[in-house]
């Protein structure tokens, strides 16, 4: 994991994510942080005739590159010497996913901010971050607005114990554990055993087999509020990073199609790493 991509819209939320990435890159022994901005033609919102204003493409690019240079000058003083910080601007829509950009640059991880102060803000500001995390295949770390980097020594995987072998991306989990040296907790949230089935013991054994050598500690919470349960355990175990898997099948019917897990993305106390099955 030598390069980390940090998309930015130049907001305070994006700045906080960049500062988090600068500290994370040290722990992961990475070499470069790429600050990325995807720009588009502005839309003139006229209730009668909505139009897209098309300024010269060179003007758009120059404006984006200038803003990126300024953003870099603001955040770079917080980056340790020896870590390369580069910039990249492209005419593109951020929410469409960043797999192509990561493939082009060699970035193996995306770090993005999210703001969740209010319902409207969640819908507007959070949409791009959630879209990138949902539609891409490169792991994404979502950084809450008030999150301050602390060394990742405990990692928690949220698991439903359903179709474990088919849906658990083991290698990315092992990669983050190997590079951080963190202890792994596996959390299963249920209420009155409604999600428990005859297959659950077998599925838990399969997960333990997949994670052989990492000695995960299993936690079971009886709570009908998934977000509350996660945040309680996060505080109790001093979790530094939560790993979630957006499944197409199983308990959550897809991570970002569940109201509970959307709330987790907005209201988690610590960063969330989204990896895909």
PDB file of C-alpha atoms in Angstrom:
ATOM      1  CA  UNK A   1       0.000   0.000   0.000  1.00  0.00           C
ATOM      2  CA  UNK A   2       2.453   2.614  -1.249  1.00  0.00           C
ATOM      3  CA  UNK A   3       0.027   5.331  -2.377  1.00  0.00           C
ATOM      4  CA  UNK A   4      -3.146   6.817  -0.856  1.00  0.00           C
ATOM      5  CA  UNK A   5      -5.658   8.846  -2.877  1.00  0.00           C
ATOM      6  CA  UNK A   6      -7.388  11.717  -1.051  1.00  0.00           C
ATOM      7  CA  UNK A   7     -10.262  13.287  -3.055  1.00  0.00           C
ATOM      8  CA  UNK A   8     -11.029  16.844  -2.021  1.00  0.00           C
ATOM      9  CA  UNK A   9     -13.655  19.512  -2.563  1.00  0.00           C
ATOM     10  CA  UNK A  10     -11.508  21.975  -0.535  1.00  0.00           C
ATOM     11  CA  UNK A  11     -13.932  21.942   2.422  1.00  0.00           C
ATOM     12  CA  UNK A  12     -13.030  21.700   6.112  1.00  0.00           C
ATOM     13  CA  UNK A  13     -14.208  18.088   5.995  1.00  0.00           C
ATOM     14  CA  UNK A  14     -11.821  17.318   3.138  1.00  0.00           C
ATOM     15  CA  UNK A  15      -8.984  19.071   4.967  1.00  0.00           C
ATOM     16  CA  UNK A  16      -9.564  16.920   8.034  1.00  0.00           C
ATOM     17  CA  UNK A  17      -9.497  13.785   5.870  1.00  0.00           C
ATOM     18  CA  UNK A  18      -6.193  14.896   4.321  1.00  0.00           C
ATOM     19  CA  UNK A  19      -4.664  15.467   7.760  1.00  0.00           C
ATOM     20  CA  UNK A  20      -5.844  12.011   8.788  1.00  0.00           C
ATOM     21  CA  UNK A  21      -4.294  10.526   5.643  1.00  0.00           C
ATOM     22  CA  UNK A  22      -0.952  12.192   6.388  1.00  0.00           C
ATOM     23  CA  UNK A  23      -0.763  10.398   9.732  1.00  0.00           C
ATOM     24  CA  UNK A  24      -2.147   7.147   8.362  1.00  0.00           C
ATOM     25  CA  UNK A  25       0.473   7.050   5.607  1.00  0.00           C
ATOM     26  CA  UNK A  26       3.158   7.016   8.302  1.00  0.00           C
ATOM     27  CA  UNK A  27       1.677   4.008  10.096  1.00  0.00           C
ATOM     28  CA  UNK A  28       1.132   2.143   6.835  1.00  0.00           C
ATOM     29  CA  UNK A  29       4.686   2.970   5.724  1.00  0.00           C
ATOM     30  CA  UNK A  30       3.290   4.333   2.468  1.00  0.00           C
ATOM     31  CA  UNK A  31       5.250   6.748   0.305  1.00  0.00           C
ATOM     32  CA  UNK A  32       2.816   9.141  -1.335  1.00  0.00           C
ATOM     33  CA  UNK A  33      -0.464  10.971  -0.794  1.00  0.00           C
ATOM     34  CA  UNK A  34      -2.271  12.065  -3.956  1.00  0.00           C
ATOM     35  CA  UNK A  35      -4.676  14.993  -3.540  1.00  0.00           C
ATOM     36  CA  UNK A  36      -7.354  14.628  -6.204  1.00  0.00           C
ATOM     37  CA  UNK A  37     -10.077  16.987  -7.412  1.00  0.00           C
ATOM     38  CA  UNK A  38     -12.730  16.049  -9.947  1.00  0.00           C
ATOM     39  CA  UNK A  39     -14.223  19.168 -11.508  1.00  0.00           C
ATOM     40  CA  UNK A  40     -17.314  19.705 -13.659  1.00  0.00           C
ATOM     41  CA  UNK A  41     -19.068  22.505 -15.478  1.00  0.00           C
ATOM     42  CA  UNK A  42     -21.240  24.428 -13.010  1.00  0.00           C
ATOM     43  CA  UNK A  43     -25.001  24.064 -13.281  1.00  0.00           C
ATOM     44  CA  UNK A  44     -27.169  27.178 -13.393  1.00  0.00           C
ATOM     45  CA  UNK A  45     -30.189  26.281 -11.256  1.00  0.00           C
ATOM     46  CA  UNK A  46     -33.056  28.148 -12.898  1.00  0.00           C
ATOM     47  CA  UNK A  47     -36.512  26.909 -11.802  1.00  0.00           C
ATOM     48  CA  UNK A  48     -37.805  27.549 -15.291  1.00  0.00           C
ATOM     49  CA  UNK A  49     -34.915  26.476 -17.527  1.00  0.00           C
ATOM     50  CA  UNK A  50     -32.055  24.599 -15.816  1.00  0.00           C
ATOM     51  CA  UNK A  51     -28.915  24.953 -17.891  1.00  0.00           C
ATOM     52  CA  UNK A  52     -25.312  23.855 -17.724  1.00  0.00           C
ATOM     53  CA  UNK A  53     -22.866  26.711 -18.028  1.00  0.00           C
ATOM     54  CA  UNK A  54     -19.958  25.589 -20.210  1.00  0.00           C
ATOM     55  CA  UNK A  55     -16.901  27.736 -19.610  1.00  0.00           C
ATOM     56  CA  UNK A  56     -13.710  27.017 -21.477  1.00  0.00           C
ATOM     57  CA  UNK A  57     -12.321  23.612 -20.434  1.00  0.00           C
ATOM     58  CA  UNK A  58      -8.854  25.071 -20.016  1.00  0.00           C
ATOM     59  CA  UNK A  59     -10.258  27.657 -17.616  1.00  0.00           C
ATOM     60  CA  UNK A  60     -11.902  24.924 -15.564  1.00  0.00           C
ATOM     61  CA  UNK A  61      -8.686  22.930 -15.427  1.00  0.00           C
ATOM     62  CA  UNK A  62      -6.581  25.934 -14.473  1.00  0.00           C
ATOM     63  CA  UNK A  63      -9.040  26.895 -11.748  1.00  0.00           C
ATOM     64  CA  UNK A  64      -9.025  23.367 -10.346  1.00  0.00           C
ATOM     65  CA  UNK A  65      -5.246  23.102 -10.425  1.00  0.00           C
ATOM     66  CA  UNK A  66      -4.901  26.483  -8.728  1.00  0.00           C
ATOM     67  CA  UNK A  67      -7.324  25.449  -5.978  1.00  0.00           C
ATOM     68  CA  UNK A  68      -5.451  22.170  -5.526  1.00  0.00           C
ATOM     69  CA  UNK A  69      -2.138  23.993  -5.231  1.00  0.00           C
ATOM     70  CA  UNK A  70      -3.597  26.253  -2.552  1.00  0.00           C
ATOM     71  CA  UNK A  71      -5.122  23.281  -0.707  1.00  0.00           C
ATOM     72  CA  UNK A  72      -1.765  21.513  -0.806  1.00  0.00           C
ATOM     73  CA  UNK A  73      -0.024  24.582   0.632  1.00  0.00           C
ATOM     74  CA  UNK A  74      -2.518  24.617   3.513  1.00  0.00           C
ATOM     75  CA  UNK A  75      -2.285  20.938   4.459  1.00  0.00           C
ATOM     76  CA  UNK A  76       1.329  20.102   3.607  1.00  0.00           C
ATOM     77  CA  UNK A  77       2.792  21.716   6.758  1.00  0.00           C
ATOM     78  CA  UNK A  78       1.079  18.892   8.659  1.00  0.00           C
ATOM     79  CA  UNK A  79       2.803  16.202   6.601  1.00  0.00           C
ATOM     80  CA  UNK A  80       6.040  14.623   7.783  1.00  0.00           C
ATOM     81  CA  UNK A  81       9.154  15.216   5.644  1.00  0.00           C
ATOM     82  CA  UNK A  82       9.921  12.362   3.304  1.00  0.00           C
ATOM     83  CA  UNK A  83       6.314  11.719   2.309  1.00  0.00           C
ATOM     84  CA  UNK A  84       5.558  12.797  -1.241  1.00  0.00           C
ATOM     85  CA  UNK A  85       2.406  14.865  -1.752  1.00  0.00           C
ATOM     86  CA  UNK A  86       1.201  15.237  -5.347  1.00  0.00           C
ATOM     87  CA  UNK A  87      -1.939  16.678  -6.944  1.00  0.00           C
ATOM     88  CA  UNK A  88      -4.211  15.560  -9.756  1.00  0.00           C
ATOM     89  CA  UNK A  89      -7.172  17.360 -11.327  1.00  0.00           C
ATOM     90  CA  UNK A  90      -9.537  15.748 -13.807  1.00  0.00           C
ATOM     91  CA  UNK A  91     -12.765  16.692 -15.572  1.00  0.00           C
ATOM     92  CA  UNK A  92     -14.895  14.050 -13.920  1.00  0.00           C
ATOM     93  CA  UNK A  93     -17.726  13.432 -11.475  1.00  0.00           C
ATOM     94  CA  UNK A  94     -16.460  12.348  -8.079  1.00  0.00           C
ATOM     95  CA  UNK A  95     -19.454  10.251  -7.159  1.00  0.00           C
ATOM     96  CA  UNK A  96     -19.026   7.896 -10.126  1.00  0.00           C
ATOM     97  CA  UNK A  97     -16.190   6.068  -8.406  1.00  0.00           C
ATOM     98  CA  UNK A  98     -12.448   6.384  -8.527  1.00  0.00           C
ATOM     99  CA  UNK A  99     -11.268   2.961  -9.636  1.00  0.00           C
ATOM    100  CA  UNK A 100      -9.820   4.298 -12.901  1.00  0.00           C
ATOM    101  CA  UNK A 101      -7.918   7.047 -11.082  1.00  0.00           C
ATOM    102  CA  UNK A 102      -6.542   4.538  -8.587  1.00  0.00           C
ATOM    103  CA  UNK A 103      -5.511   2.203 -11.390  1.00  0.00           C
ATOM    104  CA  UNK A 104      -3.786   5.047 -13.206  1.00  0.00           C
ATOM    105  CA  UNK A 105      -1.933   6.363 -10.165  1.00  0.00           C
ATOM    106  CA  UNK A 106      -1.306   3.069  -8.392  1.00  0.00           C
ATOM    107  CA  UNK A 107      -3.231   4.131  -5.304  1.00  0.00           C
ATOM    108  CA  UNK A 108      -4.401   1.146  -3.236  1.00  0.00           C
ATOM    109  CA  UNK A 109      -6.528   3.072  -0.735  1.00  0.00           C
ATOM    110  CA  UNK A 110      -8.907   6.047  -0.816  1.00  0.00           C
ATOM    111  CA  UNK A 111      -9.370   8.331   2.198  1.00  0.00           C
ATOM    112  CA  UNK A 112     -12.416  10.643   2.160  1.00  0.00           C
ATOM    113  CA  UNK A 113     -14.201  12.868   4.643  1.00  0.00           C
ATOM    114  CA  UNK A 114     -17.901  12.869   5.428  1.00  0.00           C
ATOM    115  CA  UNK A 115     -20.068  15.399   7.245  1.00  0.00           C
ATOM    116  CA  UNK A 116     -23.172  14.419   9.154  1.00  0.00           C
ATOM    117  CA  UNK A 117     -24.235  17.365  11.267  1.00  0.00           C
ATOM    118  CA  UNK A 118     -27.816  17.335   9.995  1.00  0.00           C
ATOM    119  CA  UNK A 119     -30.200  15.370   7.797  1.00  0.00           C
ATOM    120  CA  UNK A 120     -30.032  17.706   4.792  1.00  0.00           C
ATOM    121  CA  UNK A 121     -26.272  17.946   5.069  1.00  0.00           C
ATOM    122  CA  UNK A 122     -26.051  14.167   5.183  1.00  0.00           C
ATOM    123  CA  UNK A 123     -27.950  13.865   1.916  1.00  0.00           C
ATOM    124  CA  UNK A 124     -26.003  16.534   0.068  1.00  0.00           C
ATOM    125  CA  UNK A 125     -22.421  16.281   1.330  1.00  0.00           C
ATOM    126  CA  UNK A 126     -22.413  12.597   2.121  1.00  0.00           C
ATOM    127  CA  UNK A 127     -23.679  11.456  -1.253  1.00  0.00           C
ATOM    128  CA  UNK A 128     -20.328  11.611  -3.063  1.00  0.00           C
ATOM    129  CA  UNK A 129     -18.429   9.766  -0.339  1.00  0.00           C
ATOM    130  CA  UNK A 130     -21.063   7.057  -0.090  1.00  0.00           C
ATOM    131  CA  UNK A 131     -21.238   6.724  -3.861  1.00  0.00           C
ATOM    132  CA  UNK A 132     -17.474   6.223  -4.113  1.00  0.00           C
ATOM    133  CA  UNK A 133     -17.523   3.660  -1.310  1.00  0.00           C
ATOM    134  CA  UNK A 134     -20.529   1.830  -2.731  1.00  0.00           C
ATOM    135  CA  UNK A 135     -19.654   1.755  -6.426  1.00  0.00           C
ATOM    136  CA  UNK A 136     -15.901   1.294  -6.404  1.00  0.00           C
ATOM    137  CA  UNK A 137     -13.745  -1.721  -5.668  1.00  0.00           C
ATOM    138  CA  UNK A 138     -10.767   0.027  -4.055  1.00  0.00           C
ATOM    139  CA  UNK A 139     -10.955   0.132  -0.224  1.00  0.00           C
ATOM    140  CA  UNK A 140     -12.239   3.444   1.138  1.00  0.00           C
ATOM    141  CA  UNK A 141     -11.672   4.901   4.597  1.00  0.00           C
ATOM    142  CA  UNK A 142     -14.471   7.315   5.554  1.00  0.00           C
ATOM    143  CA  UNK A 143     -13.246   9.903   8.064  1.00  0.00           C
ATOM    144  CA  UNK A 144     -15.828  11.526  10.399  1.00  0.00           C
ATOM    145  CA  UNK A 145     -15.653  15.327  10.621  1.00  0.00           C
ATOM    146  CA  UNK A 146     -14.236  15.437  14.157  1.00  0.00           C
ATOM    147  CA  UNK A 147     -11.953  12.414  13.885  1.00  0.00           C
ATOM    148  CA  UNK A 148      -8.354  12.970  14.924  1.00  0.00           C
ATOM    149  CA  UNK A 149      -5.822  10.347  13.964  1.00  0.00           C
ATOM    150  CA  UNK A 150      -4.641   8.006  16.679  1.00  0.00           C
ATOM    151  CA  UNK A 151      -2.407   5.038  16.004  1.00  0.00           C
ATOM    152  CA  UNK A 152      -4.559   2.121  14.890  1.00  0.00           C
ATOM    153  CA  UNK A 153      -3.992  -0.624  17.463  1.00  0.00           C
ATOM    154  CA  UNK A 154      -7.487  -2.186  17.493  1.00  0.00           C
ATOM    155  CA  UNK A 155      -9.567  -2.939  14.405  1.00  0.00           C
ATOM    156  CA  UNK A 156     -13.183  -4.118  14.464  1.00  0.00           C
ATOM    157  CA  UNK A 157     -14.879  -6.077  11.676  1.00  0.00           C
ATOM    158  CA  UNK A 158     -18.689  -5.878  11.643  1.00  0.00           C
ATOM    159  CA  UNK A 159     -19.947  -9.297  10.560  1.00  0.00           C
ATOM    160  CA  UNK A 160     -23.368 -10.929  10.093  1.00  0.00           C
ATOM    161  CA  UNK A 161     -22.033 -14.515   9.825  1.00  0.00           C
ATOM    162  CA  UNK A 162     -23.837 -15.137   6.549  1.00  0.00           C
ATOM    163  CA  UNK A 163     -22.152 -16.550   3.415  1.00  0.00           C
ATOM    164  CA  UNK A 164     -18.802 -15.836   5.067  1.00  0.00           C
ATOM    165  CA  UNK A 165     -16.571 -17.659   2.591  1.00  0.00           C
ATOM    166  CA  UNK A 166     -18.260 -16.132  -0.457  1.00  0.00           C
ATOM    167  CA  UNK A 167     -18.485 -12.569   0.816  1.00  0.00           C
ATOM    168  CA  UNK A 168     -15.479 -11.913   3.059  1.00  0.00           C
ATOM    169  CA  UNK A 169     -12.579 -10.146   1.278  1.00  0.00           C
ATOM    170  CA  UNK A 170      -9.918 -11.715   3.454  1.00  0.00           C
ATOM    171  CA  UNK A 171      -6.794 -10.270   1.833  1.00  0.00           C
ATOM    172  CA  UNK A 172      -7.628  -6.566   2.332  1.00  0.00           C
ATOM    173  CA  UNK A 173      -8.436  -7.333   5.975  1.00  0.00           C
ATOM    174  CA  UNK A 174      -5.125  -9.126   6.404  1.00  0.00           C
ATOM    175  CA  UNK A 175      -3.319  -6.276   4.650  1.00  0.00           C
ATOM    176  CA  UNK A 176      -4.548  -3.659   7.108  1.00  0.00           C
ATOM    177  CA  UNK A 177      -3.817  -5.929  10.071  1.00  0.00           C
ATOM    178  CA  UNK A 178      -0.332  -6.732   8.802  1.00  0.00           C
ATOM    179  CA  UNK A 179       0.609  -3.112   8.116  1.00  0.00           C
ATOM    180  CA  UNK A 180      -0.814  -1.716  11.376  1.00  0.00           C
ATOM    181  CA  UNK A 181      -0.079  -4.677  13.642  1.00  0.00           C
ATOM    182  CA  UNK A 182      -3.524  -4.135  15.156  1.00  0.00           C
ATOM    183  CA  UNK A 183      -5.587  -6.595  17.188  1.00  0.00           C
ATOM    184  CA  UNK A 184      -8.775  -7.748  15.462  1.00  0.00           C
ATOM    185  CA  UNK A 185     -12.232  -7.798  17.007  1.00  0.00           C
ATOM    186  CA  UNK A 186     -15.212  -9.298  15.176  1.00  0.00           C
ATOM    187  CA  UNK A 187     -18.578  -7.824  16.150  1.00  0.00           C
ATOM    188  CA  UNK A 188     -21.964  -9.411  15.524  1.00  0.00           C
ATOM    189  CA  UNK A 189     -25.008  -7.304  16.412  1.00  0.00           C
ATOM    190  CA  UNK A 190     -28.290  -9.123  16.955  1.00  0.00           C
ATOM    191  CA  UNK A 191     -31.463  -8.642  18.986  1.00  0.00           C
ATOM    192  CA  UNK A 192     -33.030 -11.582  20.789  1.00  0.00           C
ATOM    193  CA  UNK A 193     -31.233 -13.962  18.392  1.00  0.00           C
ATOM    194  CA  UNK A 194     -33.454 -12.988  15.472  1.00  0.00           C
ATOM    195  CA  UNK A 195     -30.543 -13.369  13.055  1.00  0.00           C
ATOM    196  CA  UNK A 196     -29.249 -16.576  14.613  1.00  0.00           C
ATOM    197  CA  UNK A 197     -29.715 -19.699  12.492  1.00  0.00           C
ATOM    198  CA  UNK A 198     -28.567 -23.293  12.389  1.00  0.00           C
ATOM    199  CA  UNK A 199     -25.780 -22.202  10.025  1.00  0.00           C
ATOM    200  CA  UNK A 200     -24.391 -19.481  12.302  1.00  0.00           C
ATOM    201  CA  UNK A 201     -21.937 -21.685  14.283  1.00  0.00           C
ATOM    202  CA  UNK A 202     -20.565 -23.125  11.038  1.00  0.00           C
ATOM    203  CA  UNK A 203     -20.261 -19.655   9.452  1.00  0.00           C
ATOM    204  CA  UNK A 204     -18.409 -18.336  12.490  1.00  0.00           C
ATOM    205  CA  UNK A 205     -16.041 -21.297  12.278  1.00  0.00           C
ATOM    206  CA  UNK A 206     -15.436 -20.546   8.604  1.00  0.00           C
ATOM    207  CA  UNK A 207     -14.546 -16.940   9.422  1.00  0.00           C
ATOM    208  CA  UNK A 208     -12.174 -18.117  12.135  1.00  0.00           C
ATOM    209  CA  UNK A 209     -10.545 -20.406   9.574  1.00  0.00           C
ATOM    210  CA  UNK A 210     -10.204 -17.589   7.042  1.00  0.00           C
ATOM    211  CA  UNK A 211      -8.546 -15.434   9.714  1.00  0.00           C
ATOM    212  CA  UNK A 212      -6.306 -18.213  10.990  1.00  0.00           C
ATOM    213  CA  UNK A 213      -3.209 -16.812  12.666  1.00  0.00           C
ATOM    214  CA  UNK A 214      -4.765 -13.427  13.519  1.00  0.00           C
ATOM    215  CA  UNK A 215      -6.536 -14.616  16.697  1.00  0.00           C
ATOM    216  CA  UNK A 216      -9.654 -12.444  16.429  1.00  0.00           C
ATOM    217  CA  UNK A 217     -11.724 -11.779  19.540  1.00  0.00           C
ATOM    218  CA  UNK A 218     -15.453 -12.270  18.935  1.00  0.00           C
ATOM    219  CA  UNK A 219     -18.012  -9.890  20.411  1.00  0.00           C
ATOM    220  CA  UNK A 220     -21.788 -10.391  20.425  1.00  0.00           C
ATOM    221  CA  UNK A 221     -24.098  -7.478  21.181  1.00  0.00           C
ATOM    222  CA  UNK A 222     -27.825  -7.809  21.880  1.00  0.00           C
ATOM    223  CA  UNK A 223     -29.153  -4.514  20.593  1.00  0.00           C
ATOM    224  CA  UNK A 224     -31.815  -3.559  18.038  1.00  0.00           C
ATOM    225  CA  UNK A 225     -29.883  -0.371  17.235  1.00  0.00           C
ATOM    226  CA  UNK A 226     -26.919  -1.353  15.075  1.00  0.00           C
ATOM    227  CA  UNK A 227     -25.232   2.070  15.157  1.00  0.00           C
ATOM    228  CA  UNK A 228     -25.558   2.383  18.913  1.00  0.00           C
ATOM    229  CA  UNK A 229     -24.115  -1.096  19.441  1.00  0.00           C
ATOM    230  CA  UNK A 230     -21.142  -0.392  17.201  1.00  0.00           C
ATOM    231  CA  UNK A 231     -20.380   2.908  18.882  1.00  0.00           C
ATOM    232  CA  UNK A 232     -20.631   1.387  22.370  1.00  0.00           C
ATOM    233  CA  UNK A 233     -18.183  -1.381  21.524  1.00  0.00           C
ATOM    234  CA  UNK A 234     -15.917   1.075  19.714  1.00  0.00           C
ATOM    235  CA  UNK A 235     -15.627   3.134  22.881  1.00  0.00           C
ATOM    236  CA  UNK A 236     -15.236   0.154  25.216  1.00  0.00           C
ATOM    237  CA  UNK A 237     -12.511  -1.523  23.155  1.00  0.00           C
ATOM    238  CA  UNK A 238     -10.830   1.695  22.020  1.00  0.00           C
ATOM    239  CA  UNK A 239     -11.304   0.723  18.377  1.00  0.00           C
ATOM    240  CA  UNK A 240      -9.285   2.807  15.924  1.00  0.00           C
ATOM    241  CA  UNK A 241     -10.854   1.565  12.692  1.00  0.00           C
ATOM    242  CA  UNK A 242     -14.131  -0.171  11.816  1.00  0.00           C
ATOM    243  CA  UNK A 243     -14.209  -2.485   8.786  1.00  0.00           C
ATOM    244  CA  UNK A 244     -17.508  -2.986   6.970  1.00  0.00           C
ATOM    245  CA  UNK A 245     -18.346  -5.099   3.922  1.00  0.00           C
ATOM    246  CA  UNK A 246     -21.165  -3.908   1.610  1.00  0.00           C
ATOM    247  CA  UNK A 247     -22.848  -7.214   0.858  1.00  0.00           C
ATOM    248  CA  UNK A 248     -25.292  -7.885  -1.931  1.00  0.00           C
ATOM    249  CA  UNK A 249     -26.862 -10.590   0.210  1.00  0.00           C
ATOM    250  CA  UNK A 250     -27.378 -11.126   3.902  1.00  0.00           C
ATOM    251  CA  UNK A 251     -28.418  -9.166   6.947  1.00  0.00           C
ATOM    252  CA  UNK A 252     -27.907  -5.636   5.669  1.00  0.00           C
ATOM    253  CA  UNK A 253     -29.165  -6.092   2.082  1.00  0.00           C
ATOM    254  CA  UNK A 254     -26.142  -4.102   0.995  1.00  0.00           C
ATOM    255  CA  UNK A 255     -24.292  -1.764   3.314  1.00  0.00           C
ATOM    256  CA  UNK A 256     -25.407   1.509   1.742  1.00  0.00           C
ATOM    257  CA  UNK A 257     -28.978   0.424   1.113  1.00  0.00           C
ATOM    258  CA  UNK A 258     -29.570   0.035   4.833  1.00  0.00           C
ATOM    259  CA  UNK A 259     -30.683   3.033   6.865  1.00  0.00           C
ATOM    260  CA  UNK A 260     -28.817   1.663   9.888  1.00  0.00           C
ATOM    261  CA  UNK A 261     -25.478   1.362   8.169  1.00  0.00           C
ATOM    262  CA  UNK A 262     -25.882   4.701   6.423  1.00  0.00           C
ATOM    263  CA  UNK A 263     -26.259   6.215   9.874  1.00  0.00           C
ATOM    264  CA  UNK A 264     -23.103   4.411  10.941  1.00  0.00           C
ATOM    265  CA  UNK A 265     -21.209   6.055   8.089  1.00  0.00           C
ATOM    266  CA  UNK A 266     -22.475   9.468   9.205  1.00  0.00           C
ATOM    267  CA  UNK A 267     -22.404   9.018  12.968  1.00  0.00           C
ATOM    268  CA  UNK A 268     -19.502   6.690  13.697  1.00  0.00           C
ATOM    269  CA  UNK A 269     -17.047   7.927  16.285  1.00  0.00           C
ATOM    270  CA  UNK A 270     -14.050   6.590  14.365  1.00  0.00           C
ATOM    271  CA  UNK A 271     -13.134   6.100  10.687  1.00  0.00           C
ATOM    272  CA  UNK A 272     -14.819   3.304   8.724  1.00  0.00           C
ATOM    273  CA  UNK A 273     -12.981   1.228   6.160  1.00  0.00           C
ATOM    274  CA  UNK A 274     -15.263  -0.069   3.409  1.00  0.00           C
ATOM    275  CA  UNK A 275     -14.008  -3.112   1.520  1.00  0.00           C
ATOM    276  CA  UNK A 276     -15.902  -5.179  -0.997  1.00  0.00           C
ATOM    277  CA  UNK A 277     -16.746  -8.849  -1.241  1.00  0.00           C
TER     278      UNK A 277
END
